[in-house]
mmCIF file of C-alpha atoms and ligand atoms in Angstrom:
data_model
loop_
_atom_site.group_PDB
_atom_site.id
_atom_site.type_symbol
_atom_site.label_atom_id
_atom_site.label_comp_id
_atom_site.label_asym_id
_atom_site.label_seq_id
_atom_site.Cartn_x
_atom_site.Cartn_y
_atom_site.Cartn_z
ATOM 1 C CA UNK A 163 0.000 0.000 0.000
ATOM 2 C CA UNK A 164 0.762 3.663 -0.619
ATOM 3 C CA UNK A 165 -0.726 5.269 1.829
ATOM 4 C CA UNK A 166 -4.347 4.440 1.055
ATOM 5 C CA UNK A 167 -3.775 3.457 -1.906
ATOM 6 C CA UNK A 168 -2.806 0.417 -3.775
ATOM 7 C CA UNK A 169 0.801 0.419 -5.192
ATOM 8 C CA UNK A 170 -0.415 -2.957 -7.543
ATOM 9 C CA UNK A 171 -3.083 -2.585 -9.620
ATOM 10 C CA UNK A 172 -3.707 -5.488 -11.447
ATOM 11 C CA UNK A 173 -6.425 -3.541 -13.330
ATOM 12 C CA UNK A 174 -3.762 -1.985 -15.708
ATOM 13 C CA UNK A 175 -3.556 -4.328 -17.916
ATOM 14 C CA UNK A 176 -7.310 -4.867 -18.090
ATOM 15 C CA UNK A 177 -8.418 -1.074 -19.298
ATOM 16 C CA UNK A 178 -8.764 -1.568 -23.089
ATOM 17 C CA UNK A 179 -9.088 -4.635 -25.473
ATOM 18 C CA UNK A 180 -5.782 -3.900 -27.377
ATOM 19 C CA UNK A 181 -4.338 -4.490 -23.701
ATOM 20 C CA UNK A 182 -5.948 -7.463 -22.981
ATOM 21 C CA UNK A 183 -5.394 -8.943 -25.842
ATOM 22 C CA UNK A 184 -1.994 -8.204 -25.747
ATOM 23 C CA UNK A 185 -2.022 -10.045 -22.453
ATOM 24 C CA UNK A 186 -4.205 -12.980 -23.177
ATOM 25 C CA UNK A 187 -2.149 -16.245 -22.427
ATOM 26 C CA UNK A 188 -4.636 -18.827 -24.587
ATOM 27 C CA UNK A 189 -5.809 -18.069 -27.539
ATOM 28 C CA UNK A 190 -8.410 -20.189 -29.832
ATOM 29 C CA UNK A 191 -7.313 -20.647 -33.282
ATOM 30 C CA UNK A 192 -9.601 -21.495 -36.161
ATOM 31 C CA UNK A 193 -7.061 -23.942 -37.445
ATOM 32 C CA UNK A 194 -6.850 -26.194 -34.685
ATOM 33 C CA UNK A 195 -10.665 -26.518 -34.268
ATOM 34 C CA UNK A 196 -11.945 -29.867 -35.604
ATOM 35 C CA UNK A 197 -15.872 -30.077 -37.135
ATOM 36 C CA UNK A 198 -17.541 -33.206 -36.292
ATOM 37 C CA UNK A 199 -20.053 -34.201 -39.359
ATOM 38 C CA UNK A 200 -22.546 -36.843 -39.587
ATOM 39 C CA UNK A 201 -23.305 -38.907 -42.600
ATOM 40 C CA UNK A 202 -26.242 -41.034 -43.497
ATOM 41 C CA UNK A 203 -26.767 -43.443 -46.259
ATOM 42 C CA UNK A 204 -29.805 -43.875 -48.221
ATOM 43 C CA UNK A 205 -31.739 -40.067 -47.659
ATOM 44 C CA UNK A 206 -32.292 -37.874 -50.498
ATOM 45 C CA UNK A 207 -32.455 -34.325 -47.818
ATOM 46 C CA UNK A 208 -30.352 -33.275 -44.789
ATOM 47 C CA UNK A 209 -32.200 -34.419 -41.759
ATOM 48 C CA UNK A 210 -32.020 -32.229 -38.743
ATOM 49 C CA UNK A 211 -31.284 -33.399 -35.243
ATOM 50 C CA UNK A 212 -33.542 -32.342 -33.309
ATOM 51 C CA UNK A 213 -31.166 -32.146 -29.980
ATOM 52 C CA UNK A 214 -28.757 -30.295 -32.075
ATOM 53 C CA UNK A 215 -29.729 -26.996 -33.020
ATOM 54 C CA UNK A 216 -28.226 -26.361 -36.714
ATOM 55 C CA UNK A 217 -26.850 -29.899 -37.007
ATOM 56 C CA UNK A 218 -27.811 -32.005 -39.323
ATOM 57 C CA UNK A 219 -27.261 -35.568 -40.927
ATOM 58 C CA UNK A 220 -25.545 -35.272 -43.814
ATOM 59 C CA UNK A 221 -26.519 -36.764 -47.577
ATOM 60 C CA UNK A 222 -23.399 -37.292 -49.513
ATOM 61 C CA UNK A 223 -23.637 -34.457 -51.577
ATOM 62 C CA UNK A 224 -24.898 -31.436 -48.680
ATOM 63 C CA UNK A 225 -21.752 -33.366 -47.026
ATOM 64 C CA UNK A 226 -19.509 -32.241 -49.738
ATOM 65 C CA UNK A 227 -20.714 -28.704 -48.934
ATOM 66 C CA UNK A 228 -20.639 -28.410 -45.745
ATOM 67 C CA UNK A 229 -16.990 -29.719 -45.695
ATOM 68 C CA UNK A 230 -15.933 -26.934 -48.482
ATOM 69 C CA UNK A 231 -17.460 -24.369 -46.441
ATOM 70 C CA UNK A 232 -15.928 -25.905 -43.120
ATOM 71 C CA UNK A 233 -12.611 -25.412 -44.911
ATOM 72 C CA UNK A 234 -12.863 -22.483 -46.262
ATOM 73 C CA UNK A 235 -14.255 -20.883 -42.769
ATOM 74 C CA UNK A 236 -10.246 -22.252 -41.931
ATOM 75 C CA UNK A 237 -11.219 -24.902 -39.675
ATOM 76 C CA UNK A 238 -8.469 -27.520 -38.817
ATOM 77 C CA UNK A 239 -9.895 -30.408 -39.917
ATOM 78 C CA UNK A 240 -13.178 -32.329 -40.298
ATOM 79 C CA UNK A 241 -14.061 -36.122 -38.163
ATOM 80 C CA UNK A 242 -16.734 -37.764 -40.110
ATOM 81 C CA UNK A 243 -19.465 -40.410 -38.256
ATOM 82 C CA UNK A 244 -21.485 -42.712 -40.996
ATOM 83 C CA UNK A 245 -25.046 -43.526 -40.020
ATOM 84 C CA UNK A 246 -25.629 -46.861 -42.443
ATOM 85 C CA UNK A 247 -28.776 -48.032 -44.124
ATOM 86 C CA UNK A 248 -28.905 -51.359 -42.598
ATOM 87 C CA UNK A 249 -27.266 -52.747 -39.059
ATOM 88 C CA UNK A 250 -26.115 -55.924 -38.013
ATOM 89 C CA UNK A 251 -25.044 -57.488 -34.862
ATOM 90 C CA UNK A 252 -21.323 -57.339 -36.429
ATOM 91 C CA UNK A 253 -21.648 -54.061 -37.588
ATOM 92 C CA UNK A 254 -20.657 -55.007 -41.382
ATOM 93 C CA UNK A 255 -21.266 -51.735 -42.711
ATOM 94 C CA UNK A 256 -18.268 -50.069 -40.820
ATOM 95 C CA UNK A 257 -15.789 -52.087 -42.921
ATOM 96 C CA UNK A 258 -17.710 -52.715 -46.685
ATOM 97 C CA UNK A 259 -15.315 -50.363 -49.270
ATOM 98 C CA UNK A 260 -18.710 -48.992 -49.982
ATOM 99 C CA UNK A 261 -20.090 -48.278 -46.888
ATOM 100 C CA UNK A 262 -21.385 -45.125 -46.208
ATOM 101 C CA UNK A 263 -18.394 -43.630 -44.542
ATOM 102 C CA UNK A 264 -15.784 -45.129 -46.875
ATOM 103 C CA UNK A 265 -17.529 -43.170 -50.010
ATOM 104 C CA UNK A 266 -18.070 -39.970 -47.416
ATOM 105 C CA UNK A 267 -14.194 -40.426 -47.222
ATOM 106 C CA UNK A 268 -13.790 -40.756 -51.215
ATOM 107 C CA UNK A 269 -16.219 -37.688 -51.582
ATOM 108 C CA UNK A 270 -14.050 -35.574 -48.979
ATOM 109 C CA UNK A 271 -10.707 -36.661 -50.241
ATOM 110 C CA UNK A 272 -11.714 -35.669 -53.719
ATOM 111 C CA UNK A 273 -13.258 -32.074 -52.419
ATOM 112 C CA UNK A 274 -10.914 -30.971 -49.877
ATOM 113 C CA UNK A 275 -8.212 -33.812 -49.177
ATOM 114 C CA UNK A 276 -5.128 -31.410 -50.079
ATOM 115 C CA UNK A 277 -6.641 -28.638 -47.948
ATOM 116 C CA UNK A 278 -7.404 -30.292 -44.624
ATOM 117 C CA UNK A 279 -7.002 -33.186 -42.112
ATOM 118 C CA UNK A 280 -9.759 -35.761 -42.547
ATOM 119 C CA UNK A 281 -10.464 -38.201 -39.540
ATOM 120 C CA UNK A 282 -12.506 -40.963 -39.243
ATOM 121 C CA UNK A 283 -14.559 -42.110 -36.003
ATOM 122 C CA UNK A 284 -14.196 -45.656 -35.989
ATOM 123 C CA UNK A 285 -16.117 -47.183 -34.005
ATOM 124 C CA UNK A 286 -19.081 -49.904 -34.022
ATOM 125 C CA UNK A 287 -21.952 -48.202 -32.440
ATOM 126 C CA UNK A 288 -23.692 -46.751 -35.367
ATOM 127 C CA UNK A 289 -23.050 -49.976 -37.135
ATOM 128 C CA UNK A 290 -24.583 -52.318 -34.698
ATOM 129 C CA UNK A 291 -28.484 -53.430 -34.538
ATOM 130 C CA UNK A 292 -27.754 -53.264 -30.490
ATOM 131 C CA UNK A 293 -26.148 -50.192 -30.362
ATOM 132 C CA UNK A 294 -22.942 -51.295 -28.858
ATOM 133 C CA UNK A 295 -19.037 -50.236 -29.446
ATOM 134 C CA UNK A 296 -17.889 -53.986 -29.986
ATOM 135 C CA UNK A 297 -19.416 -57.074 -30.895
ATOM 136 C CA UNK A 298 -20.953 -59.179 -28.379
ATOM 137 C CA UNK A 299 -20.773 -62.433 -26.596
ATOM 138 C CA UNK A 300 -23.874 -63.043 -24.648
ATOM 139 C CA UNK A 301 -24.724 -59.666 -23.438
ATOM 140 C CA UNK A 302 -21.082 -58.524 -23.032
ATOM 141 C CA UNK A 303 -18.968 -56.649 -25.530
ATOM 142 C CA UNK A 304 -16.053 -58.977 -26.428
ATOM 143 C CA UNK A 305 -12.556 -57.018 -26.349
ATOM 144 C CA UNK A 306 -10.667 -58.893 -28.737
ATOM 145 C CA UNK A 307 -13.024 -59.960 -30.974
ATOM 146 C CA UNK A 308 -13.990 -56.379 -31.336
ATOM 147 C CA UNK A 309 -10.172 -55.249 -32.316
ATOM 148 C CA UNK A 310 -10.289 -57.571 -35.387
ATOM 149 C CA UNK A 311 -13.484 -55.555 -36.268
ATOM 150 C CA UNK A 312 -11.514 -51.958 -35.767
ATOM 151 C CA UNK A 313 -8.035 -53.490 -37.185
ATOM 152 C CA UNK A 314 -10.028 -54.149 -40.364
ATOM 153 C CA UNK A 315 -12.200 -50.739 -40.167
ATOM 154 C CA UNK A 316 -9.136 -48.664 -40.060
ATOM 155 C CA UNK A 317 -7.883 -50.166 -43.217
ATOM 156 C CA UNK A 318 -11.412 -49.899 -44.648
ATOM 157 C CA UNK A 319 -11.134 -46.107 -43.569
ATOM 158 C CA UNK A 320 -7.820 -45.715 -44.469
ATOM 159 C CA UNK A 321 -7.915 -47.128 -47.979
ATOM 160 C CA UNK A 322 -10.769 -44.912 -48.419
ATOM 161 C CA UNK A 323 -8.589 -41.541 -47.649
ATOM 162 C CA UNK A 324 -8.633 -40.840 -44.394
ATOM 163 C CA UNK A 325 -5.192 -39.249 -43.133
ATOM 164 C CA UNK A 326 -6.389 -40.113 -39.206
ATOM 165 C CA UNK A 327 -8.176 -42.152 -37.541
ATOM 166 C CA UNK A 328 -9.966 -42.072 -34.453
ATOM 167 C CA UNK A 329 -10.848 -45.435 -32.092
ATOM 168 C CA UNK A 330 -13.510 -43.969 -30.078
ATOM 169 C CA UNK A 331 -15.075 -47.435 -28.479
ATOM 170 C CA UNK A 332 -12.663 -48.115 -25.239
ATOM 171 C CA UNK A 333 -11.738 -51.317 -25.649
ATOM 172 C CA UNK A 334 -8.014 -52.709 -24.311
ATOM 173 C CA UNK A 335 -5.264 -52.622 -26.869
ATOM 174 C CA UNK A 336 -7.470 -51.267 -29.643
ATOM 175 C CA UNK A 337 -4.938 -48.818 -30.583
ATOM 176 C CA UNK A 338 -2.282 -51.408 -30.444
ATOM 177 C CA UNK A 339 -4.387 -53.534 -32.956
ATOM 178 C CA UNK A 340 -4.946 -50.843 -35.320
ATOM 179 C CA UNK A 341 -1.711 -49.641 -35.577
ATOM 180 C CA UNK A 342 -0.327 -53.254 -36.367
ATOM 181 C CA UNK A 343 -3.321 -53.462 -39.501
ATOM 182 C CA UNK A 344 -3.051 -50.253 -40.747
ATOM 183 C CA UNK A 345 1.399 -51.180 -40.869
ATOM 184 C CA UNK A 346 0.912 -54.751 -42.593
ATOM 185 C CA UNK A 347 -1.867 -53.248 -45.060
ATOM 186 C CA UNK A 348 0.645 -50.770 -46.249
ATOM 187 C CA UNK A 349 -0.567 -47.526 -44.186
ATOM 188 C CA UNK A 350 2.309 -46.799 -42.220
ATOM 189 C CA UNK A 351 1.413 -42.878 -42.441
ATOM 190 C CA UNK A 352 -1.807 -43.078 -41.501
ATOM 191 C CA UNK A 353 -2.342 -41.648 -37.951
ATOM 192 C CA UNK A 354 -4.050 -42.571 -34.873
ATOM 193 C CA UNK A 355 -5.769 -40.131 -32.908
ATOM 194 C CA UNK A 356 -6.939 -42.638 -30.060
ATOM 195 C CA UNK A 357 -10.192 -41.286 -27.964
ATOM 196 C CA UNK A 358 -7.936 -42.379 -24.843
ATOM 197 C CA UNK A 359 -9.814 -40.934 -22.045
ATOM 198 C CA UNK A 360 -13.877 -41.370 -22.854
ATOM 199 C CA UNK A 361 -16.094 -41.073 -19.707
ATOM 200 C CA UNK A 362 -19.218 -42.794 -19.664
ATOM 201 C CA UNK A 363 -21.227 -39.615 -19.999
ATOM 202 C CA UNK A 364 -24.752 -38.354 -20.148
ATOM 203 C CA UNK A 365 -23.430 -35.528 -22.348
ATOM 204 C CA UNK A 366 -23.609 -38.035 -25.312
ATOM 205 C CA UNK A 367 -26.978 -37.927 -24.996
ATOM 206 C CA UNK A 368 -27.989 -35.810 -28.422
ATOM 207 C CA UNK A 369 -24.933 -37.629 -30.268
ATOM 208 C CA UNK A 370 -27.041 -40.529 -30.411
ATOM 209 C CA UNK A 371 -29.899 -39.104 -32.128
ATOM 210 C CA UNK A 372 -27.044 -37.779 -34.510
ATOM 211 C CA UNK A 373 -25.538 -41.100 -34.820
ATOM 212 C CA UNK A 374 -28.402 -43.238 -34.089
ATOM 213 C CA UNK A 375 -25.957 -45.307 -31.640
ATOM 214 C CA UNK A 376 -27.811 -45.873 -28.292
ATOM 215 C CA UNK A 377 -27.755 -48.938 -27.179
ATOM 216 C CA UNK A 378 -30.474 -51.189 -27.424
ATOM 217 C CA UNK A 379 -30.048 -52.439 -23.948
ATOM 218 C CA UNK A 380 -27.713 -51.346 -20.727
ATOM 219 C CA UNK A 381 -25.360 -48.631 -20.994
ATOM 220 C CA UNK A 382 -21.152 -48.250 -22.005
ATOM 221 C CA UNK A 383 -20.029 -48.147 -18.156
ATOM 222 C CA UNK A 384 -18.344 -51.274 -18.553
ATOM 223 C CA UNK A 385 -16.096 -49.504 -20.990
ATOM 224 C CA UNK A 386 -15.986 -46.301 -20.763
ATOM 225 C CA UNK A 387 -14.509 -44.632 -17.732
ATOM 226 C CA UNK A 388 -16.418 -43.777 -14.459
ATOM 227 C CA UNK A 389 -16.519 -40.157 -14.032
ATOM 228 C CA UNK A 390 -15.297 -40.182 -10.346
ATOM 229 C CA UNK A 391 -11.678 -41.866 -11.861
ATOM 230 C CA UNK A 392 -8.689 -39.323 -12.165
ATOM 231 C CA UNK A 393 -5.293 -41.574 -12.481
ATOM 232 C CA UNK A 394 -6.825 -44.098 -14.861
ATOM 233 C CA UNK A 395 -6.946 -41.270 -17.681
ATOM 234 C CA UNK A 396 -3.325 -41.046 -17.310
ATOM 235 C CA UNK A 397 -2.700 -44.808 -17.504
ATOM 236 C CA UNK A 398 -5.290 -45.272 -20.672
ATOM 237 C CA UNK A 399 -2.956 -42.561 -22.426
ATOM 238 C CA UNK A 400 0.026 -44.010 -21.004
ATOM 239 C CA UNK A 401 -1.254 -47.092 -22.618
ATOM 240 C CA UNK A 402 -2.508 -45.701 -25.857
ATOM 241 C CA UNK A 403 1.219 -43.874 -26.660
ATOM 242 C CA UNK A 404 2.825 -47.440 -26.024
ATOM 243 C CA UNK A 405 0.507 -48.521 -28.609
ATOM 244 C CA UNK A 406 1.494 -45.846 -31.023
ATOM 245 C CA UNK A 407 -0.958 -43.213 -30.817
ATOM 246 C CA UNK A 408 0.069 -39.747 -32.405
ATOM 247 C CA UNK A 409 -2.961 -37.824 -30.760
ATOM 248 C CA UNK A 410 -4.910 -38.727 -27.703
ATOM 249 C CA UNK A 411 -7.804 -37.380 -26.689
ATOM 250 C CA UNK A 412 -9.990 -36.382 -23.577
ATOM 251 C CA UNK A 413 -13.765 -36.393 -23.989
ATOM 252 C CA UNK A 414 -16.312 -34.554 -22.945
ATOM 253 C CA UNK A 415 -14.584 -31.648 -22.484
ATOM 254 C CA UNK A 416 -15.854 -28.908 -19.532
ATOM 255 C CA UNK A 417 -17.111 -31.517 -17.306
ATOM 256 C CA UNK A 418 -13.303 -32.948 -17.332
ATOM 257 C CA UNK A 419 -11.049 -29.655 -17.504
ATOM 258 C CA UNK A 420 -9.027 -31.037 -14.680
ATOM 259 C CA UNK A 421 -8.163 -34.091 -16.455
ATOM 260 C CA UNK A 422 -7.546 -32.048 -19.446
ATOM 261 C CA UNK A 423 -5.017 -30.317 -17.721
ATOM 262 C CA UNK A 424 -3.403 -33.606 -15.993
ATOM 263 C CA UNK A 425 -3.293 -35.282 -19.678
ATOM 264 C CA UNK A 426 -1.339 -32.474 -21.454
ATOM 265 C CA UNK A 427 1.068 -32.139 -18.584
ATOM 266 C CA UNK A 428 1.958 -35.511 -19.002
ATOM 267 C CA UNK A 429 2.046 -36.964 -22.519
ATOM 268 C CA UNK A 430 4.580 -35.319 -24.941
ATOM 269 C CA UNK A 431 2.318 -35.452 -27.933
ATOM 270 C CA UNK A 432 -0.769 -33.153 -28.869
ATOM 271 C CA UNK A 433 -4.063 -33.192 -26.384
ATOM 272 C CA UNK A 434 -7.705 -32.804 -28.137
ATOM 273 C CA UNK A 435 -10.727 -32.401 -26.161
ATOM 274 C CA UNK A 436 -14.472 -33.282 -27.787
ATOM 275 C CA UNK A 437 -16.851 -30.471 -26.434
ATOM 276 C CA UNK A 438 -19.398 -32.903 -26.931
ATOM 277 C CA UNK A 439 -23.072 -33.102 -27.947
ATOM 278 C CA UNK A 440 -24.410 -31.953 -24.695
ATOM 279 C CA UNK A 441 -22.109 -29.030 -23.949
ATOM 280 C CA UNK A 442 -23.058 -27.926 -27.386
ATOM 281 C CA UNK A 443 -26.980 -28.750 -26.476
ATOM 282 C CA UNK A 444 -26.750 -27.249 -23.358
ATOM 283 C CA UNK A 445 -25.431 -23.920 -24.442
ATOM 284 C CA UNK A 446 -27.730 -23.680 -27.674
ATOM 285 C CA UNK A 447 -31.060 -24.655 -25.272
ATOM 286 C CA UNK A 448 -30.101 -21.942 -22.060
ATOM 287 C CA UNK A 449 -29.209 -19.250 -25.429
ATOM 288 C CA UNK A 450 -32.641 -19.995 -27.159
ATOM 289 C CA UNK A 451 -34.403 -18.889 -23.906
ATOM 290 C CA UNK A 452 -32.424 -15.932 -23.874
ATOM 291 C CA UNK A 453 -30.792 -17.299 -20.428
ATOM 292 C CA UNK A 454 -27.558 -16.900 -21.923
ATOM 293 C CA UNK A 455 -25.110 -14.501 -24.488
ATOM 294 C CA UNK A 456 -24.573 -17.288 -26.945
ATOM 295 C CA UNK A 457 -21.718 -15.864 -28.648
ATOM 296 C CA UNK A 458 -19.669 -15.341 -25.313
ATOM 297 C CA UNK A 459 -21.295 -18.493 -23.960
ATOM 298 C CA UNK A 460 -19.413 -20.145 -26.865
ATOM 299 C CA UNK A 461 -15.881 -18.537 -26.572
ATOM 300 C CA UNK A 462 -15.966 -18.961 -22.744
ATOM 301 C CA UNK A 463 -16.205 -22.747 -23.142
ATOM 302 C CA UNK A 464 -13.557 -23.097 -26.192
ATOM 303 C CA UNK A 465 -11.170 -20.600 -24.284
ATOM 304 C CA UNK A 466 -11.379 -22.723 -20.837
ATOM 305 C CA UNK A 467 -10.700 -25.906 -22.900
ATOM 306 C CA UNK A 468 -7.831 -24.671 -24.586
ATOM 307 C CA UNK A 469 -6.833 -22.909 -21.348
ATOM 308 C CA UNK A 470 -6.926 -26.007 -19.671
ATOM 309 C CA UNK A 471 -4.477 -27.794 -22.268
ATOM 310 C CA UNK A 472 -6.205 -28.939 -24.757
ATOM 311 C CA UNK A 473 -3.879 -28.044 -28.236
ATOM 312 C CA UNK A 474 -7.163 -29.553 -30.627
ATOM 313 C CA UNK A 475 -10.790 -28.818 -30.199
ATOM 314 C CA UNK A 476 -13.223 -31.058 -31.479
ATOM 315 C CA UNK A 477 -16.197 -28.732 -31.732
ATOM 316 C CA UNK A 478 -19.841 -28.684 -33.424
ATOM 317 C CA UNK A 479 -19.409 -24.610 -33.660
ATOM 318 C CA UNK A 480 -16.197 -25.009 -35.166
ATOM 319 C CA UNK A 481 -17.202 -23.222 -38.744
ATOM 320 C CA UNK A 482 -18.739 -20.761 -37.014
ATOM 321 C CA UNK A 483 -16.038 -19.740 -34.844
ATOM 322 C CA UNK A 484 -13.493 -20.458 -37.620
ATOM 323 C CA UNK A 485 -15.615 -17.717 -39.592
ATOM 324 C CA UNK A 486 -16.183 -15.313 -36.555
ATOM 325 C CA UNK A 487 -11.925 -15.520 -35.831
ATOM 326 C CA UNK A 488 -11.316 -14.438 -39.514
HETATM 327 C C1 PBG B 578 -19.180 -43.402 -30.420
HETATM 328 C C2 PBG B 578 -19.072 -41.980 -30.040
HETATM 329 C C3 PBG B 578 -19.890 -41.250 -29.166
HETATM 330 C C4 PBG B 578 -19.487 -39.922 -29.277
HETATM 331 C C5 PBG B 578 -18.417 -39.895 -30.166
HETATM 332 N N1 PBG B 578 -18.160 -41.172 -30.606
HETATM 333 C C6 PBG B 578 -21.056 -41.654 -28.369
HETATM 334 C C7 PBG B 578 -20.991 -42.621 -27.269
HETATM 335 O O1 PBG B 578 -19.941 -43.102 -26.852
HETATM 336 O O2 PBG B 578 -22.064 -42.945 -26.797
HETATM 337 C C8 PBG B 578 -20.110 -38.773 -28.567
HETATM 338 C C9 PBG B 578 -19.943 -37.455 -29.233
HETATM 339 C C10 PBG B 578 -20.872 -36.404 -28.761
HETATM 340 O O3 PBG B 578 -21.660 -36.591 -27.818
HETATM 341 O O4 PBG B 578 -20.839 -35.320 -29.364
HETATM 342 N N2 PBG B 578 -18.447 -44.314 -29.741
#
């Protein structure tokens, strides 16, 4: 103090946006923001979700659109989801060279391959008839007979154009498996960006009207993580960078900030988060009742993520904050 006065005055620096700005220590950049876009196979108009306000599942061709314009807003990159015509307990369609994902991948290549990173989700859920990551024996979801099913999706995926992809369902050693097929099927440069940290989550909740994934019957907790965990995220990306991931990710995103923060301290390769389906629902739902500034709602949330570590953001407002950055 100086006399009655203050002799720090942290306020300084907070007296005009030029200083701030000059100031700010995390910044969100269009380029690292990653759109999440949903396919479906055998409908001749976008359908829109009806959890998801401005969200849509894709035909092939409004896909090809919305990709250009995702790219040329200067988002990162784009991580596709394939809803198929027909399910099976196997989930065939995830794997078939024309499958609904493998010609969204063709499609995408051909558009905007050159001009931005193109993952694919791979995973069985949307596949299935009962809605589960893997494939099943009894009422359980079999590990290892489920990695065959992802080793031969990622070279499905892979032959198909996609420069990462992303092993979203959980299971032990899946990144392991998938790194071995995509090496013997001659696709050594093909990345993995391995979903190693999913909590079993009731943010998911709109995704699977988007993806048409729920399960049939019980729930993921016996392979996704429980919520009340902390040091099994770092083993599961421990495990995953043994197993040659290049990327691992954290998902949902605000709920889990610390572990965010605990991941990226400790792994030497990049961190994405997923701001998933319900962050995004739950933001669009409070704005629409005028609860909430939806704009600043928005950056708050991408800022705190990236804040908290995260170098990727996997994002349904990516475009738009790609656009609004520019
Ligand atoms: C599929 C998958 C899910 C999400 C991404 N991949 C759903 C789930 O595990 O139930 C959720 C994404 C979102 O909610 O936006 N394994």
């Amino acid at each position: 103090m100086n006399g009655r006065f203050p002799a720090t005055r942290p306020r300084r620096l907070r007296r005009s946006e030029a200083l701030r700005r000059l100031v700010a220590q995390t910044s969100v950049q269009p380029g690292r923001l990653v759109l999440p876009l949903f396919v479906k196979e055998g409908i001749a108009e976008p359908q829109p979700v009806a959890s998801m306000p401005g969200v849509v599942q894709h035909t092939r061709d409004s896909l090809r659109k919305a990709a250009v314009d995702a790219v040329q807003q200067g988002v990162g990159g784009l991580i596709l989801f394939g809803i198929p015509a027909v399910k099976d307990a196997r989930g065939s369609a995830a794997d078939e060279p024309a499958g609904i994902i493998q010609l969204a991948l063709r499609d995408l290549t051909a558009e905007v391959g050159d001009d931005t990173v193109l993952i694919a989700d791979l995973c069985l859920c949307e596949y299935t008839d009962h809605g589960h990551c893997g494939v099943l024996a009894d009422r359980d979801v079999d590990n290892d007979a489920t990695l065959d099913r992802y080793a031969a999706i990622a070279c499905a995926q892979a032959a198909a154009g996609a420069h990462v992809v992303a092993p979203s369902g959980m299971m032990d050693g899946q990144v392991g498996a998938i790194r071995s097929a995509l090496d013997q099927a001659g696709y050594p440069g093909v990345a993995i960006c391995a979903y190693s940290t999913k909590y079993a989550s009731a943010f998911y909740g709109p995704f699977r009207d988007a993806a048409e994934g729920a399960p049939r019957f019980g729930d993921r907790a016996g392979y996704q993580q429980d919520a009340r965990r902390t040091t099994e995220a770092l083993r599961e990306a421990e495990l995953d960078l043994d197993e040659g991931a290049d990327i691992v990710m954290i998902k949902p995103a605000l709920a889990y900030l610390d572990i965010i923060r605990r991941v990226a301290d400790a792994v030497p390769v990049p961190v994405a988060a997923y701001q998933v389906s319900g962050e995004f629902a739950m933001v669009e739902a409070a704005a629409a009742r005028g609860w909430l500034d939806r704009d600043r709602a928005i950056m708050e949330t991408l800022t705190a993520i990236s804040r908290a570590g995260a170098d990727i953001i996997v994002t349904y407002w990516a475009a738009e904050v790609a656009r609004r950055l520019s």
